[in-house]
């Protein structure tokens, strides 16, 4: 959101309510027009700021804790939803969309998940509490990483620690509801793919249409989750259009990257020879590292877009990239 102009003080009011002289305003133009006019300069600014914020180091931390969280999170969600949806259908949906997050490694994760579900009677309160704790770690670290990237918001306001503590568990609940909806929709689309249409004495299978709709469902879900991350995780209330901008940028980059990962693992990679029994863990960690990097890069796009949108210089220049 752009700054507000005070008639009484003849100054520019920042996002935190403080006033700044109009001479400290970066620009009076809409940030979108500046980005379209200078896309290369904007991209370079994003990369410089990402490097200055130690983006790769932050992504490594997020990926590490995501690796610790992914299996406990899936176990809790699948156990809860298995009372509503058939377990086999649920695992099939999890495997399909895990392939978006960890290309080529979803089979191993789902196999471990199915093995635990077969012995779910060992799940006591202590194990449940520990799994719930580990499931929340990735969200906590992600929130801290977002606070580094959106430092210009942290200057203006800080989030109460109780809210920060509750956000991961609200996200776990939301992901469970989202997985339930996606499972039901995917089941309907798969059933549609088994049907045929007769037209002009020819029979047309709906399998291709079903596959396309399943892909679009996954892509829409990916953009929706990324948008929600950019709306909730950073401090302050961002614009929905800004969050959607970062989500689309991150989703498109990830679509390219995950297809490149699939090709690399299937053709050039010698990861199994080097790491042996640790291959799955290393491959998953590599995929999560790349995904976390693009996630934070999308956040950096939003941050720089906001700072181009008329932020006062006294705030925007506090941590300019070297």
PDB file of C-alpha atoms in Angstrom:
ATOM      1  CA  UNK A   1       0.000   0.000   0.000  1.00  0.00           C
ATOM      2  CA  UNK A   2       1.233   3.472  -0.792  1.00  0.00           C
ATOM      3  CA  UNK A   3       1.919   6.143   1.831  1.00  0.00           C
ATOM      4  CA  UNK A   4      -0.737   8.517   3.107  1.00  0.00           C
ATOM      5  CA  UNK A   5      -0.370  12.267   2.776  1.00  0.00           C
ATOM      6  CA  UNK A   6      -1.065  14.449   5.825  1.00  0.00           C
ATOM      7  CA  UNK A   7      -2.584  17.852   5.001  1.00  0.00           C
ATOM      8  CA  UNK A   8      -1.861  19.286   8.437  1.00  0.00           C
ATOM      9  CA  UNK A   9       1.843  18.413   8.546  1.00  0.00           C
ATOM     10  CA  UNK A  10       2.410  18.444   4.783  1.00  0.00           C
ATOM     11  CA  UNK A  11       4.461  15.287   5.191  1.00  0.00           C
ATOM     12  CA  UNK A  12       4.303  11.642   4.166  1.00  0.00           C
ATOM     13  CA  UNK A  13       2.912   9.183   6.715  1.00  0.00           C
ATOM     14  CA  UNK A  14       4.664   5.803   6.785  1.00  0.00           C
ATOM     15  CA  UNK A  15       3.058   2.397   7.353  1.00  0.00           C
ATOM     16  CA  UNK A  16       3.727   2.709  11.120  1.00  0.00           C
ATOM     17  CA  UNK A  17       2.035   6.102  11.415  1.00  0.00           C
ATOM     18  CA  UNK A  18       5.253   8.124  11.620  1.00  0.00           C
ATOM     19  CA  UNK A  19       5.740  11.163   9.391  1.00  0.00           C
ATOM     20  CA  UNK A  20       8.487  11.828   6.883  1.00  0.00           C
ATOM     21  CA  UNK A  21       9.244  14.814   4.637  1.00  0.00           C
ATOM     22  CA  UNK A  22       8.088  14.389   1.064  1.00  0.00           C
ATOM     23  CA  UNK A  23      11.704  14.688  -0.053  1.00  0.00           C
ATOM     24  CA  UNK A  24      12.359  11.280   1.549  1.00  0.00           C
ATOM     25  CA  UNK A  25       9.854   9.534  -0.703  1.00  0.00           C
ATOM     26  CA  UNK A  26      11.517   7.107  -3.132  1.00  0.00           C
ATOM     27  CA  UNK A  27       9.015   7.493  -5.960  1.00  0.00           C
ATOM     28  CA  UNK A  28       5.600   8.822  -6.790  1.00  0.00           C
ATOM     29  CA  UNK A  29       4.964   6.259  -9.512  1.00  0.00           C
ATOM     30  CA  UNK A  30       3.070   3.026  -9.133  1.00  0.00           C
ATOM     31  CA  UNK A  31       5.597   0.212  -8.491  1.00  0.00           C
ATOM     32  CA  UNK A  32       4.044  -1.966 -11.186  1.00  0.00           C
ATOM     33  CA  UNK A  33       4.831   0.602 -13.871  1.00  0.00           C
ATOM     34  CA  UNK A  34       8.417   0.837 -12.647  1.00  0.00           C
ATOM     35  CA  UNK A  35       8.839  -2.936 -12.736  1.00  0.00           C
ATOM     36  CA  UNK A  36       7.419  -3.162 -16.251  1.00  0.00           C
ATOM     37  CA  UNK A  37       9.621  -0.290 -17.375  1.00  0.00           C
ATOM     38  CA  UNK A  38      12.791  -1.695 -15.778  1.00  0.00           C
ATOM     39  CA  UNK A  39      12.343  -5.484 -15.307  1.00  0.00           C
ATOM     40  CA  UNK A  40      16.077  -6.231 -15.427  1.00  0.00           C
ATOM     41  CA  UNK A  41      16.848  -3.588 -12.808  1.00  0.00           C
ATOM     42  CA  UNK A  42      14.092  -4.947 -10.568  1.00  0.00           C
ATOM     43  CA  UNK A  43      15.330  -8.545 -10.941  1.00  0.00           C
ATOM     44  CA  UNK A  44      18.891  -7.447 -10.141  1.00  0.00           C
ATOM     45  CA  UNK A  45      17.649  -5.564  -7.091  1.00  0.00           C
ATOM     46  CA  UNK A  46      15.785  -8.669  -5.890  1.00  0.00           C
ATOM     47  CA  UNK A  47      18.861 -10.878  -6.291  1.00  0.00           C
ATOM     48  CA  UNK A  48      21.134  -8.359  -4.535  1.00  0.00           C
ATOM     49  CA  UNK A  49      18.738  -8.040  -1.618  1.00  0.00           C
ATOM     50  CA  UNK A  50      18.329 -11.819  -1.435  1.00  0.00           C
ATOM     51  CA  UNK A  51      22.101 -12.196  -1.240  1.00  0.00           C
ATOM     52  CA  UNK A  52      22.374  -9.409   1.361  1.00  0.00           C
ATOM     53  CA  UNK A  53      19.733 -11.145   3.474  1.00  0.00           C
ATOM     54  CA  UNK A  54      21.713 -14.434   3.342  1.00  0.00           C
ATOM     55  CA  UNK A  55      18.839 -16.032   1.447  1.00  0.00           C
ATOM     56  CA  UNK A  56      20.614 -19.324   0.761  1.00  0.00           C
ATOM     57  CA  UNK A  57      21.496 -19.690   4.443  1.00  0.00           C
ATOM     58  CA  UNK A  58      17.878 -19.033   5.416  1.00  0.00           C
ATOM     59  CA  UNK A  59      16.685 -21.520   2.790  1.00  0.00           C
ATOM     60  CA  UNK A  60      19.051 -24.154   4.192  1.00  0.00           C
ATOM     61  CA  UNK A  61      17.575 -23.701   7.665  1.00  0.00           C
ATOM     62  CA  UNK A  62      14.020 -23.910   6.334  1.00  0.00           C
ATOM     63  CA  UNK A  63      14.856 -27.026   4.282  1.00  0.00           C
ATOM     64  CA  UNK A  64      16.503 -28.773   7.253  1.00  0.00           C
ATOM     65  CA  UNK A  65      13.539 -28.226   9.542  1.00  0.00           C
ATOM     66  CA  UNK A  66      11.124 -29.080   6.726  1.00  0.00           C
ATOM     67  CA  UNK A  67      12.918 -32.437   6.424  1.00  0.00           C
ATOM     68  CA  UNK A  68      12.335 -33.000  10.153  1.00  0.00           C
ATOM     69  CA  UNK A  69       8.696 -31.923   9.892  1.00  0.00           C
ATOM     70  CA  UNK A  70       7.425 -33.521   6.690  1.00  0.00           C
ATOM     71  CA  UNK A  71       6.941 -37.120   7.880  1.00  0.00           C
ATOM     72  CA  UNK A  72       5.388 -36.298  11.312  1.00  0.00           C
ATOM     73  CA  UNK A  73       3.137 -33.740   9.649  1.00  0.00           C
ATOM     74  CA  UNK A  74       1.914 -36.215   7.041  1.00  0.00           C
ATOM     75  CA  UNK A  75       1.397 -38.918   9.671  1.00  0.00           C
ATOM     76  CA  UNK A  76      -0.789 -36.673  11.801  1.00  0.00           C
ATOM     77  CA  UNK A  77      -2.806 -35.400   8.840  1.00  0.00           C
ATOM     78  CA  UNK A  78      -3.356 -38.826   7.281  1.00  0.00           C
ATOM     79  CA  UNK A  79      -4.321 -40.438  10.607  1.00  0.00           C
ATOM     80  CA  UNK A  80      -6.891 -37.707  11.177  1.00  0.00           C
ATOM     81  CA  UNK A  81      -8.319 -37.834   7.653  1.00  0.00           C
ATOM     82  CA  UNK A  82      -8.356 -41.644   7.441  1.00  0.00           C
ATOM     83  CA  UNK A  83     -11.474 -41.543   9.627  1.00  0.00           C
ATOM     84  CA  UNK A  84     -13.236 -39.624   6.851  1.00  0.00           C
ATOM     85  CA  UNK A  85     -11.612 -40.783   3.589  1.00  0.00           C
ATOM     86  CA  UNK A  86     -10.390 -44.198   2.492  1.00  0.00           C
ATOM     87  CA  UNK A  87      -6.758 -44.603   3.515  1.00  0.00           C
ATOM     88  CA  UNK A  88      -5.635 -45.982   0.148  1.00  0.00           C
ATOM     89  CA  UNK A  89      -7.187 -43.095  -1.752  1.00  0.00           C
ATOM     90  CA  UNK A  90      -5.650 -40.660   0.729  1.00  0.00           C
ATOM     91  CA  UNK A  91      -2.158 -42.111   0.329  1.00  0.00           C
ATOM     92  CA  UNK A  92      -2.532 -42.014  -3.455  1.00  0.00           C
ATOM     93  CA  UNK A  93      -3.357 -38.301  -3.315  1.00  0.00           C
ATOM     94  CA  UNK A  94      -0.457 -37.643  -0.921  1.00  0.00           C
ATOM     95  CA  UNK A  95       1.920 -39.482  -3.251  1.00  0.00           C
ATOM     96  CA  UNK A  96       0.702 -37.585  -6.319  1.00  0.00           C
ATOM     97  CA  UNK A  97       1.200 -34.151  -4.801  1.00  0.00           C
ATOM     98  CA  UNK A  98       4.329 -35.032  -2.828  1.00  0.00           C
ATOM     99  CA  UNK A  99       5.864 -35.542  -6.249  1.00  0.00           C
ATOM    100  CA  UNK A 100       5.453 -31.781  -6.731  1.00  0.00           C
ATOM    101  CA  UNK A 101       7.494 -31.078  -3.588  1.00  0.00           C
ATOM    102  CA  UNK A 102      10.107 -33.846  -3.693  1.00  0.00           C
ATOM    103  CA  UNK A 103      10.327 -35.049  -7.320  1.00  0.00           C
ATOM    104  CA  UNK A 104      11.243 -38.703  -7.653  1.00  0.00           C
ATOM    105  CA  UNK A 105      11.175 -39.393  -3.894  1.00  0.00           C
ATOM    106  CA  UNK A 106       7.466 -39.540  -3.076  1.00  0.00           C
ATOM    107  CA  UNK A 107       7.319 -43.349  -3.236  1.00  0.00           C
ATOM    108  CA  UNK A 108       9.846 -43.763  -0.414  1.00  0.00           C
ATOM    109  CA  UNK A 109       8.090 -41.225   1.829  1.00  0.00           C
ATOM    110  CA  UNK A 110       4.637 -42.720   1.254  1.00  0.00           C
ATOM    111  CA  UNK A 111       6.023 -46.218   1.915  1.00  0.00           C
ATOM    112  CA  UNK A 112       7.311 -45.079   5.317  1.00  0.00           C
ATOM    113  CA  UNK A 113       4.007 -43.355   5.947  1.00  0.00           C
ATOM    114  CA  UNK A 114       2.020 -46.497   5.108  1.00  0.00           C
ATOM    115  CA  UNK A 115       4.318 -48.588   7.328  1.00  0.00           C
ATOM    116  CA  UNK A 116       3.633 -46.328  10.302  1.00  0.00           C
ATOM    117  CA  UNK A 117      -0.114 -46.293   9.630  1.00  0.00           C
ATOM    118  CA  UNK A 118      -0.101 -50.086   9.716  1.00  0.00           C
ATOM    119  CA  UNK A 119       1.129 -49.853  13.325  1.00  0.00           C
ATOM    120  CA  UNK A 120      -0.780 -46.758  14.391  1.00  0.00           C
ATOM    121  CA  UNK A 121      -1.689 -48.416  17.702  1.00  0.00           C
ATOM    122  CA  UNK A 122       1.796 -47.510  19.016  1.00  0.00           C
ATOM    123  CA  UNK A 123       0.874 -43.815  18.834  1.00  0.00           C
ATOM    124  CA  UNK A 124       0.624 -42.661  22.443  1.00  0.00           C
ATOM    125  CA  UNK A 125       0.219 -39.202  23.883  1.00  0.00           C
ATOM    126  CA  UNK A 126       3.961 -38.656  24.290  1.00  0.00           C
ATOM    127  CA  UNK A 127       4.672 -39.667  20.694  1.00  0.00           C
ATOM    128  CA  UNK A 128       1.711 -37.597  19.479  1.00  0.00           C
ATOM    129  CA  UNK A 129       2.967 -34.492  21.321  1.00  0.00           C
ATOM    130  CA  UNK A 130       6.512 -34.925  19.991  1.00  0.00           C
ATOM    131  CA  UNK A 131       5.241 -35.408  16.433  1.00  0.00           C
ATOM    132  CA  UNK A 132       3.053 -32.313  16.758  1.00  0.00           C
ATOM    133  CA  UNK A 133       6.067 -30.335  17.970  1.00  0.00           C
ATOM    134  CA  UNK A 134       8.315 -31.493  15.124  1.00  0.00           C
ATOM    135  CA  UNK A 135       5.541 -30.820  12.615  1.00  0.00           C
ATOM    136  CA  UNK A 136       5.505 -27.160  13.657  1.00  0.00           C
ATOM    137  CA  UNK A 137       9.267 -26.555  13.470  1.00  0.00           C
ATOM    138  CA  UNK A 138       9.372 -25.805   9.743  1.00  0.00           C
ATOM    139  CA  UNK A 139       6.635 -23.154  10.041  1.00  0.00           C
ATOM    140  CA  UNK A 140       8.394 -21.480  12.981  1.00  0.00           C
ATOM    141  CA  UNK A 141      11.706 -21.278  11.124  1.00  0.00           C
ATOM    142  CA  UNK A 142       9.927 -20.063   7.986  1.00  0.00           C
ATOM    143  CA  UNK A 143       8.304 -17.240   9.959  1.00  0.00           C
ATOM    144  CA  UNK A 144      11.714 -16.189  11.293  1.00  0.00           C
ATOM    145  CA  UNK A 145      13.176 -16.261   7.791  1.00  0.00           C
ATOM    146  CA  UNK A 146      10.304 -14.095   6.528  1.00  0.00           C
ATOM    147  CA  UNK A 147      11.012 -11.537   9.247  1.00  0.00           C
ATOM    148  CA  UNK A 148      14.533 -11.132   7.853  1.00  0.00           C
ATOM    149  CA  UNK A 149      13.293 -10.561   4.306  1.00  0.00           C
ATOM    150  CA  UNK A 150      10.436  -8.253   5.305  1.00  0.00           C
ATOM    151  CA  UNK A 151      12.607  -6.237   7.674  1.00  0.00           C
ATOM    152  CA  UNK A 152      10.907  -2.987   6.641  1.00  0.00           C
ATOM    153  CA  UNK A 153       7.680  -4.285   8.204  1.00  0.00           C
ATOM    154  CA  UNK A 154       9.356  -5.466  11.411  1.00  0.00           C
ATOM    155  CA  UNK A 155      10.628  -1.908  11.925  1.00  0.00           C
ATOM    156  CA  UNK A 156       7.030  -0.709  12.082  1.00  0.00           C
ATOM    157  CA  UNK A 157       5.401  -3.487  14.099  1.00  0.00           C
ATOM    158  CA  UNK A 158       6.096  -6.803  15.793  1.00  0.00           C
ATOM    159  CA  UNK A 159       3.907  -9.873  16.160  1.00  0.00           C
ATOM    160  CA  UNK A 160       2.825 -11.080  19.594  1.00  0.00           C
ATOM    161  CA  UNK A 161       4.617 -14.260  20.619  1.00  0.00           C
ATOM    162  CA  UNK A 162       1.320 -16.091  21.258  1.00  0.00           C
ATOM    163  CA  UNK A 163       0.242 -15.436  17.667  1.00  0.00           C
ATOM    164  CA  UNK A 164       3.604 -16.735  16.415  1.00  0.00           C
ATOM    165  CA  UNK A 165       3.185 -19.854  18.542  1.00  0.00           C
ATOM    166  CA  UNK A 166      -0.318 -20.561  17.209  1.00  0.00           C
ATOM    167  CA  UNK A 167       0.378 -19.952  13.504  1.00  0.00           C
ATOM    168  CA  UNK A 168       2.149 -23.324  12.858  1.00  0.00           C
ATOM    169  CA  UNK A 169      -0.717 -25.335  14.352  1.00  0.00           C
ATOM    170  CA  UNK A 170      -3.321 -23.326  12.453  1.00  0.00           C
ATOM    171  CA  UNK A 171      -1.360 -24.089   9.301  1.00  0.00           C
ATOM    172  CA  UNK A 172      -1.285 -27.812  10.109  1.00  0.00           C
ATOM    173  CA  UNK A 173      -5.069 -27.748  10.528  1.00  0.00           C
ATOM    174  CA  UNK A 174      -5.507 -25.785   7.291  1.00  0.00           C
ATOM    175  CA  UNK A 175      -3.283 -28.197   5.360  1.00  0.00           C
ATOM    176  CA  UNK A 176      -5.352 -31.105   6.663  1.00  0.00           C
ATOM    177  CA  UNK A 177      -8.572 -29.487   5.451  1.00  0.00           C
ATOM    178  CA  UNK A 178      -6.925 -28.659   2.116  1.00  0.00           C
ATOM    179  CA  UNK A 179      -5.731 -32.241   1.675  1.00  0.00           C
ATOM    180  CA  UNK A 180      -9.251 -33.510   2.350  1.00  0.00           C
ATOM    181  CA  UNK A 181     -10.714 -31.191  -0.301  1.00  0.00           C
ATOM    182  CA  UNK A 182      -8.026 -32.093  -2.841  1.00  0.00           C
ATOM    183  CA  UNK A 183      -8.521 -35.833  -2.189  1.00  0.00           C
ATOM    184  CA  UNK A 184     -12.251 -35.597  -2.831  1.00  0.00           C
ATOM    185  CA  UNK A 185     -11.753 -33.512  -5.983  1.00  0.00           C
ATOM    186  CA  UNK A 186      -8.980 -35.789  -7.278  1.00  0.00           C
ATOM    187  CA  UNK A 187     -11.192 -38.832  -6.775  1.00  0.00           C
ATOM    188  CA  UNK A 188     -13.950 -37.233  -8.815  1.00  0.00           C
ATOM    189  CA  UNK A 189     -11.524 -36.254 -11.596  1.00  0.00           C
ATOM    190  CA  UNK A 190     -10.066 -39.766 -11.728  1.00  0.00           C
ATOM    191  CA  UNK A 191     -13.553 -41.237 -11.997  1.00  0.00           C
ATOM    192  CA  UNK A 192     -14.278 -38.839 -14.840  1.00  0.00           C
ATOM    193  CA  UNK A 193     -11.098 -40.017 -16.607  1.00  0.00           C
ATOM    194  CA  UNK A 194     -12.471 -43.553 -16.767  1.00  0.00           C
ATOM    195  CA  UNK A 195     -15.501 -42.417 -18.741  1.00  0.00           C
ATOM    196  CA  UNK A 196     -15.887 -42.038 -22.489  1.00  0.00           C
ATOM    197  CA  UNK A 197     -17.860 -39.719 -24.746  1.00  0.00           C
ATOM    198  CA  UNK A 198     -19.402 -40.801 -28.056  1.00  0.00           C
ATOM    199  CA  UNK A 199     -19.578 -38.123 -30.733  1.00  0.00           C
ATOM    200  CA  UNK A 200     -20.003 -38.489 -34.519  1.00  0.00           C
ATOM    201  CA  UNK A 201     -19.781 -42.279 -34.177  1.00  0.00           C
ATOM    202  CA  UNK A 202     -16.393 -41.992 -32.504  1.00  0.00           C
ATOM    203  CA  UNK A 203     -15.488 -42.702 -28.895  1.00  0.00           C
ATOM    204  CA  UNK A 204     -13.354 -40.194 -27.028  1.00  0.00           C
ATOM    205  CA  UNK A 205     -11.702 -41.023 -23.726  1.00  0.00           C
ATOM    206  CA  UNK A 206     -11.731 -38.395 -20.997  1.00  0.00           C
ATOM    207  CA  UNK A 207      -8.431 -39.620 -19.580  1.00  0.00           C
ATOM    208  CA  UNK A 208      -6.464 -36.749 -21.110  1.00  0.00           C
ATOM    209  CA  UNK A 209      -8.921 -34.165 -19.836  1.00  0.00           C
ATOM    210  CA  UNK A 210      -8.808 -35.743 -16.389  1.00  0.00           C
ATOM    211  CA  UNK A 211      -5.002 -35.641 -16.345  1.00  0.00           C
ATOM    212  CA  UNK A 212      -4.966 -31.983 -17.385  1.00  0.00           C
ATOM    213  CA  UNK A 213      -7.501 -31.053 -14.706  1.00  0.00           C
ATOM    214  CA  UNK A 214      -5.490 -32.929 -12.054  1.00  0.00           C
ATOM    215  CA  UNK A 215      -2.385 -30.969 -13.071  1.00  0.00           C
ATOM    216  CA  UNK A 216      -4.265 -27.656 -12.978  1.00  0.00           C
ATOM    217  CA  UNK A 217      -5.695 -28.611  -9.585  1.00  0.00           C
ATOM    218  CA  UNK A 218      -2.182 -29.182  -8.273  1.00  0.00           C
ATOM    219  CA  UNK A 219      -0.908 -25.933  -9.782  1.00  0.00           C
ATOM    220  CA  UNK A 220      -3.819 -23.956  -8.351  1.00  0.00           C
ATOM    221  CA  UNK A 221      -3.275 -25.566  -4.952  1.00  0.00           C
ATOM    222  CA  UNK A 222       0.429 -24.709  -5.116  1.00  0.00           C
ATOM    223  CA  UNK A 223      -0.278 -21.044  -5.878  1.00  0.00           C
ATOM    224  CA  UNK A 224      -2.952 -20.922  -3.172  1.00  0.00           C
ATOM    225  CA  UNK A 225      -0.607 -22.333  -0.509  1.00  0.00           C
ATOM    226  CA  UNK A 226       2.199 -19.957  -1.516  1.00  0.00           C
ATOM    227  CA  UNK A 227      -0.184 -17.001  -1.449  1.00  0.00           C
ATOM    228  CA  UNK A 228      -1.356 -17.955   2.026  1.00  0.00           C
ATOM    229  CA  UNK A 229       2.265 -18.237   3.199  1.00  0.00           C
ATOM    230  CA  UNK A 230       3.061 -14.755   1.908  1.00  0.00           C
ATOM    231  CA  UNK A 231      -0.108 -13.380   3.512  1.00  0.00           C
ATOM    232  CA  UNK A 232       0.251 -14.999   6.947  1.00  0.00           C
ATOM    233  CA  UNK A 233       3.928 -15.612   7.697  1.00  0.00           C
ATOM    234  CA  UNK A 234       5.368 -12.074   7.355  1.00  0.00           C
ATOM    235  CA  UNK A 235       4.580  -9.450   9.970  1.00  0.00           C
ATOM    236  CA  UNK A 236       1.840  -7.036   8.960  1.00  0.00           C
ATOM    237  CA  UNK A 237      -1.004  -7.381   6.506  1.00  0.00           C
ATOM    238  CA  UNK A 238       0.224  -7.336   2.914  1.00  0.00           C
ATOM    239  CA  UNK A 239      -1.814  -6.705  -0.177  1.00  0.00           C
ATOM    240  CA  UNK A 240      -3.422  -9.802  -1.686  1.00  0.00           C
ATOM    241  CA  UNK A 241      -2.187  -8.744  -5.120  1.00  0.00           C
ATOM    242  CA  UNK A 242       1.397  -8.519  -3.822  1.00  0.00           C
ATOM    243  CA  UNK A 243       1.153 -11.962  -2.221  1.00  0.00           C
ATOM    244  CA  UNK A 244      -0.300 -13.384  -5.441  1.00  0.00           C
ATOM    245  CA  UNK A 245       2.534 -11.798  -7.423  1.00  0.00           C
ATOM    246  CA  UNK A 246       5.167 -13.524  -5.304  1.00  0.00           C
ATOM    247  CA  UNK A 247       3.233 -16.811  -5.344  1.00  0.00           C
ATOM    248  CA  UNK A 248       2.958 -16.887  -9.138  1.00  0.00           C
ATOM    249  CA  UNK A 249       6.655 -16.026  -9.508  1.00  0.00           C
ATOM    250  CA  UNK A 250       7.702 -18.775  -7.069  1.00  0.00           C
ATOM    251  CA  UNK A 251       5.295 -21.331  -8.586  1.00  0.00           C
ATOM    252  CA  UNK A 252       6.531 -20.764 -12.138  1.00  0.00           C
ATOM    253  CA  UNK A 253      10.161 -21.020 -11.060  1.00  0.00           C
ATOM    254  CA  UNK A 254       9.401 -24.199  -9.122  1.00  0.00           C
ATOM    255  CA  UNK A 255       7.597 -25.783 -12.076  1.00  0.00           C
ATOM    256  CA  UNK A 256      10.736 -25.299 -14.163  1.00  0.00           C
ATOM    257  CA  UNK A 257      13.012 -26.452 -11.347  1.00  0.00           C
ATOM    258  CA  UNK A 258      11.123 -29.602 -10.438  1.00  0.00           C
ATOM    259  CA  UNK A 259      11.073 -30.824 -14.043  1.00  0.00           C
ATOM    260  CA  UNK A 260      14.814 -30.139 -14.165  1.00  0.00           C
ATOM    261  CA  UNK A 261      15.241 -32.144 -10.944  1.00  0.00           C
ATOM    262  CA  UNK A 262      13.296 -35.089 -12.362  1.00  0.00           C
ATOM    263  CA  UNK A 263      15.488 -35.063 -15.468  1.00  0.00           C
ATOM    264  CA  UNK A 264      18.665 -34.753 -13.391  1.00  0.00           C
ATOM    265  CA  UNK A 265      17.805 -37.587 -11.000  1.00  0.00           C
ATOM    266  CA  UNK A 266      16.783 -39.883 -13.883  1.00  0.00           C
ATOM    267  CA  UNK A 267      19.754 -39.219 -16.202  1.00  0.00           C
ATOM    268  CA  UNK A 268      22.858 -37.560 -14.766  1.00  0.00           C
ATOM    269  CA  UNK A 269      22.695 -38.035 -11.014  1.00  0.00           C
ATOM    270  CA  UNK A 270      25.119 -40.440  -9.317  1.00  0.00           C
ATOM    271  CA  UNK A 271      23.680 -39.682  -5.908  1.00  0.00           C
ATOM    272  CA  UNK A 272      22.968 -43.343  -5.150  1.00  0.00           C
ATOM    273  CA  UNK A 273      26.591 -44.295  -5.771  1.00  0.00           C
ATOM    274  CA  UNK A 274      27.915 -41.538  -3.525  1.00  0.00           C
ATOM    275  CA  UNK A 275      25.475 -41.635  -0.596  1.00  0.00           C
ATOM    276  CA  UNK A 276      24.249 -45.239  -0.618  1.00  0.00           C
ATOM    277  CA  UNK A 277      21.525 -45.804   1.978  1.00  0.00           C
ATOM    278  CA  UNK A 278      21.317 -42.053   2.620  1.00  0.00           C
ATOM    279  CA  UNK A 279      20.242 -41.375  -0.969  1.00  0.00           C
ATOM    280  CA  UNK A 280      16.564 -40.724  -0.224  1.00  0.00           C
ATOM    281  CA  UNK A 281      17.287 -38.321   2.650  1.00  0.00           C
ATOM    282  CA  UNK A 282      19.865 -36.384   0.608  1.00  0.00           C
ATOM    283  CA  UNK A 283      17.610 -36.199  -2.449  1.00  0.00           C
ATOM    284  CA  UNK A 284      14.666 -34.993  -0.363  1.00  0.00           C
ATOM    285  CA  UNK A 285      16.880 -32.421   1.374  1.00  0.00           C
ATOM    286  CA  UNK A 286      18.162 -31.178  -1.996  1.00  0.00           C
ATOM    287  CA  UNK A 287      14.603 -30.783  -3.298  1.00  0.00           C
ATOM    288  CA  UNK A 288      13.505 -28.987  -0.133  1.00  0.00           C
ATOM    289  CA  UNK A 289      16.546 -26.696  -0.296  1.00  0.00           C
ATOM    290  CA  UNK A 290      15.643 -25.662  -3.833  1.00  0.00           C
ATOM    291  CA  UNK A 291      11.963 -25.259  -2.952  1.00  0.00           C
ATOM    292  CA  UNK A 292      12.803 -23.156   0.122  1.00  0.00           C
ATOM    293  CA  UNK A 293      15.144 -20.980  -1.939  1.00  0.00           C
ATOM    294  CA  UNK A 294      12.404 -20.235  -4.473  1.00  0.00           C
ATOM    295  CA  UNK A 295       9.864 -19.693  -1.691  1.00  0.00           C
ATOM    296  CA  UNK A 296      12.078 -17.069  -0.041  1.00  0.00           C
ATOM    297  CA  UNK A 297      12.969 -15.594  -3.424  1.00  0.00           C
ATOM    298  CA  UNK A 298       9.259 -15.059  -4.065  1.00  0.00           C
ATOM    299  CA  UNK A 299       9.054 -13.326  -0.685  1.00  0.00           C
ATOM    300  CA  UNK A 300      11.988 -11.130  -1.697  1.00  0.00           C
ATOM    301  CA  UNK A 301      10.102 -10.170  -4.874  1.00  0.00           C
ATOM    302  CA  UNK A 302       7.175  -8.987  -2.736  1.00  0.00           C
ATOM    303  CA  UNK A 303       9.499  -7.142  -0.342  1.00  0.00           C
ATOM    304  CA  UNK A 304      11.267  -5.253  -3.116  1.00  0.00           C
ATOM    305  CA  UNK A 305       7.970  -4.529  -4.866  1.00  0.00           C
ATOM    306  CA  UNK A 306       6.648  -2.980  -1.652  1.00  0.00           C
ATOM    307  CA  UNK A 307       9.792  -0.920  -1.145  1.00  0.00           C
ATOM    308  CA  UNK A 308       9.503   0.400  -4.700  1.00  0.00           C
ATOM    309  CA  UNK A 309       5.937   1.436  -3.926  1.00  0.00           C
ATOM    310  CA  UNK A 310       6.709   4.713  -2.221  1.00  0.00           C
ATOM    311  CA  UNK A 311       8.320   3.661   1.069  1.00  0.00           C
ATOM    312  CA  UNK A 312      10.092   6.482   2.924  1.00  0.00           C
ATOM    313  CA  UNK A 313      13.839   6.495   2.343  1.00  0.00           C
ATOM    314  CA  UNK A 314      14.595   6.502   6.047  1.00  0.00           C
ATOM    315  CA  UNK A 315      13.009   3.024   6.257  1.00  0.00           C
ATOM    316  CA  UNK A 316      13.960   1.642   2.861  1.00  0.00           C
ATOM    317  CA  UNK A 317      17.624   2.541   3.160  1.00  0.00           C
ATOM    318  CA  UNK A 318      18.228   1.040   6.572  1.00  0.00           C
ATOM    319  CA  UNK A 319      19.385  -2.251   5.114  1.00  0.00           C
ATOM    320  CA  UNK A 320      20.069  -1.649   1.464  1.00  0.00           C
ATOM    321  CA  UNK A 321      22.057  -4.495  -0.112  1.00  0.00           C
ATOM    322  CA  UNK A 322      25.775  -3.967  -0.423  1.00  0.00           C
TER     323      UNK A 322
END
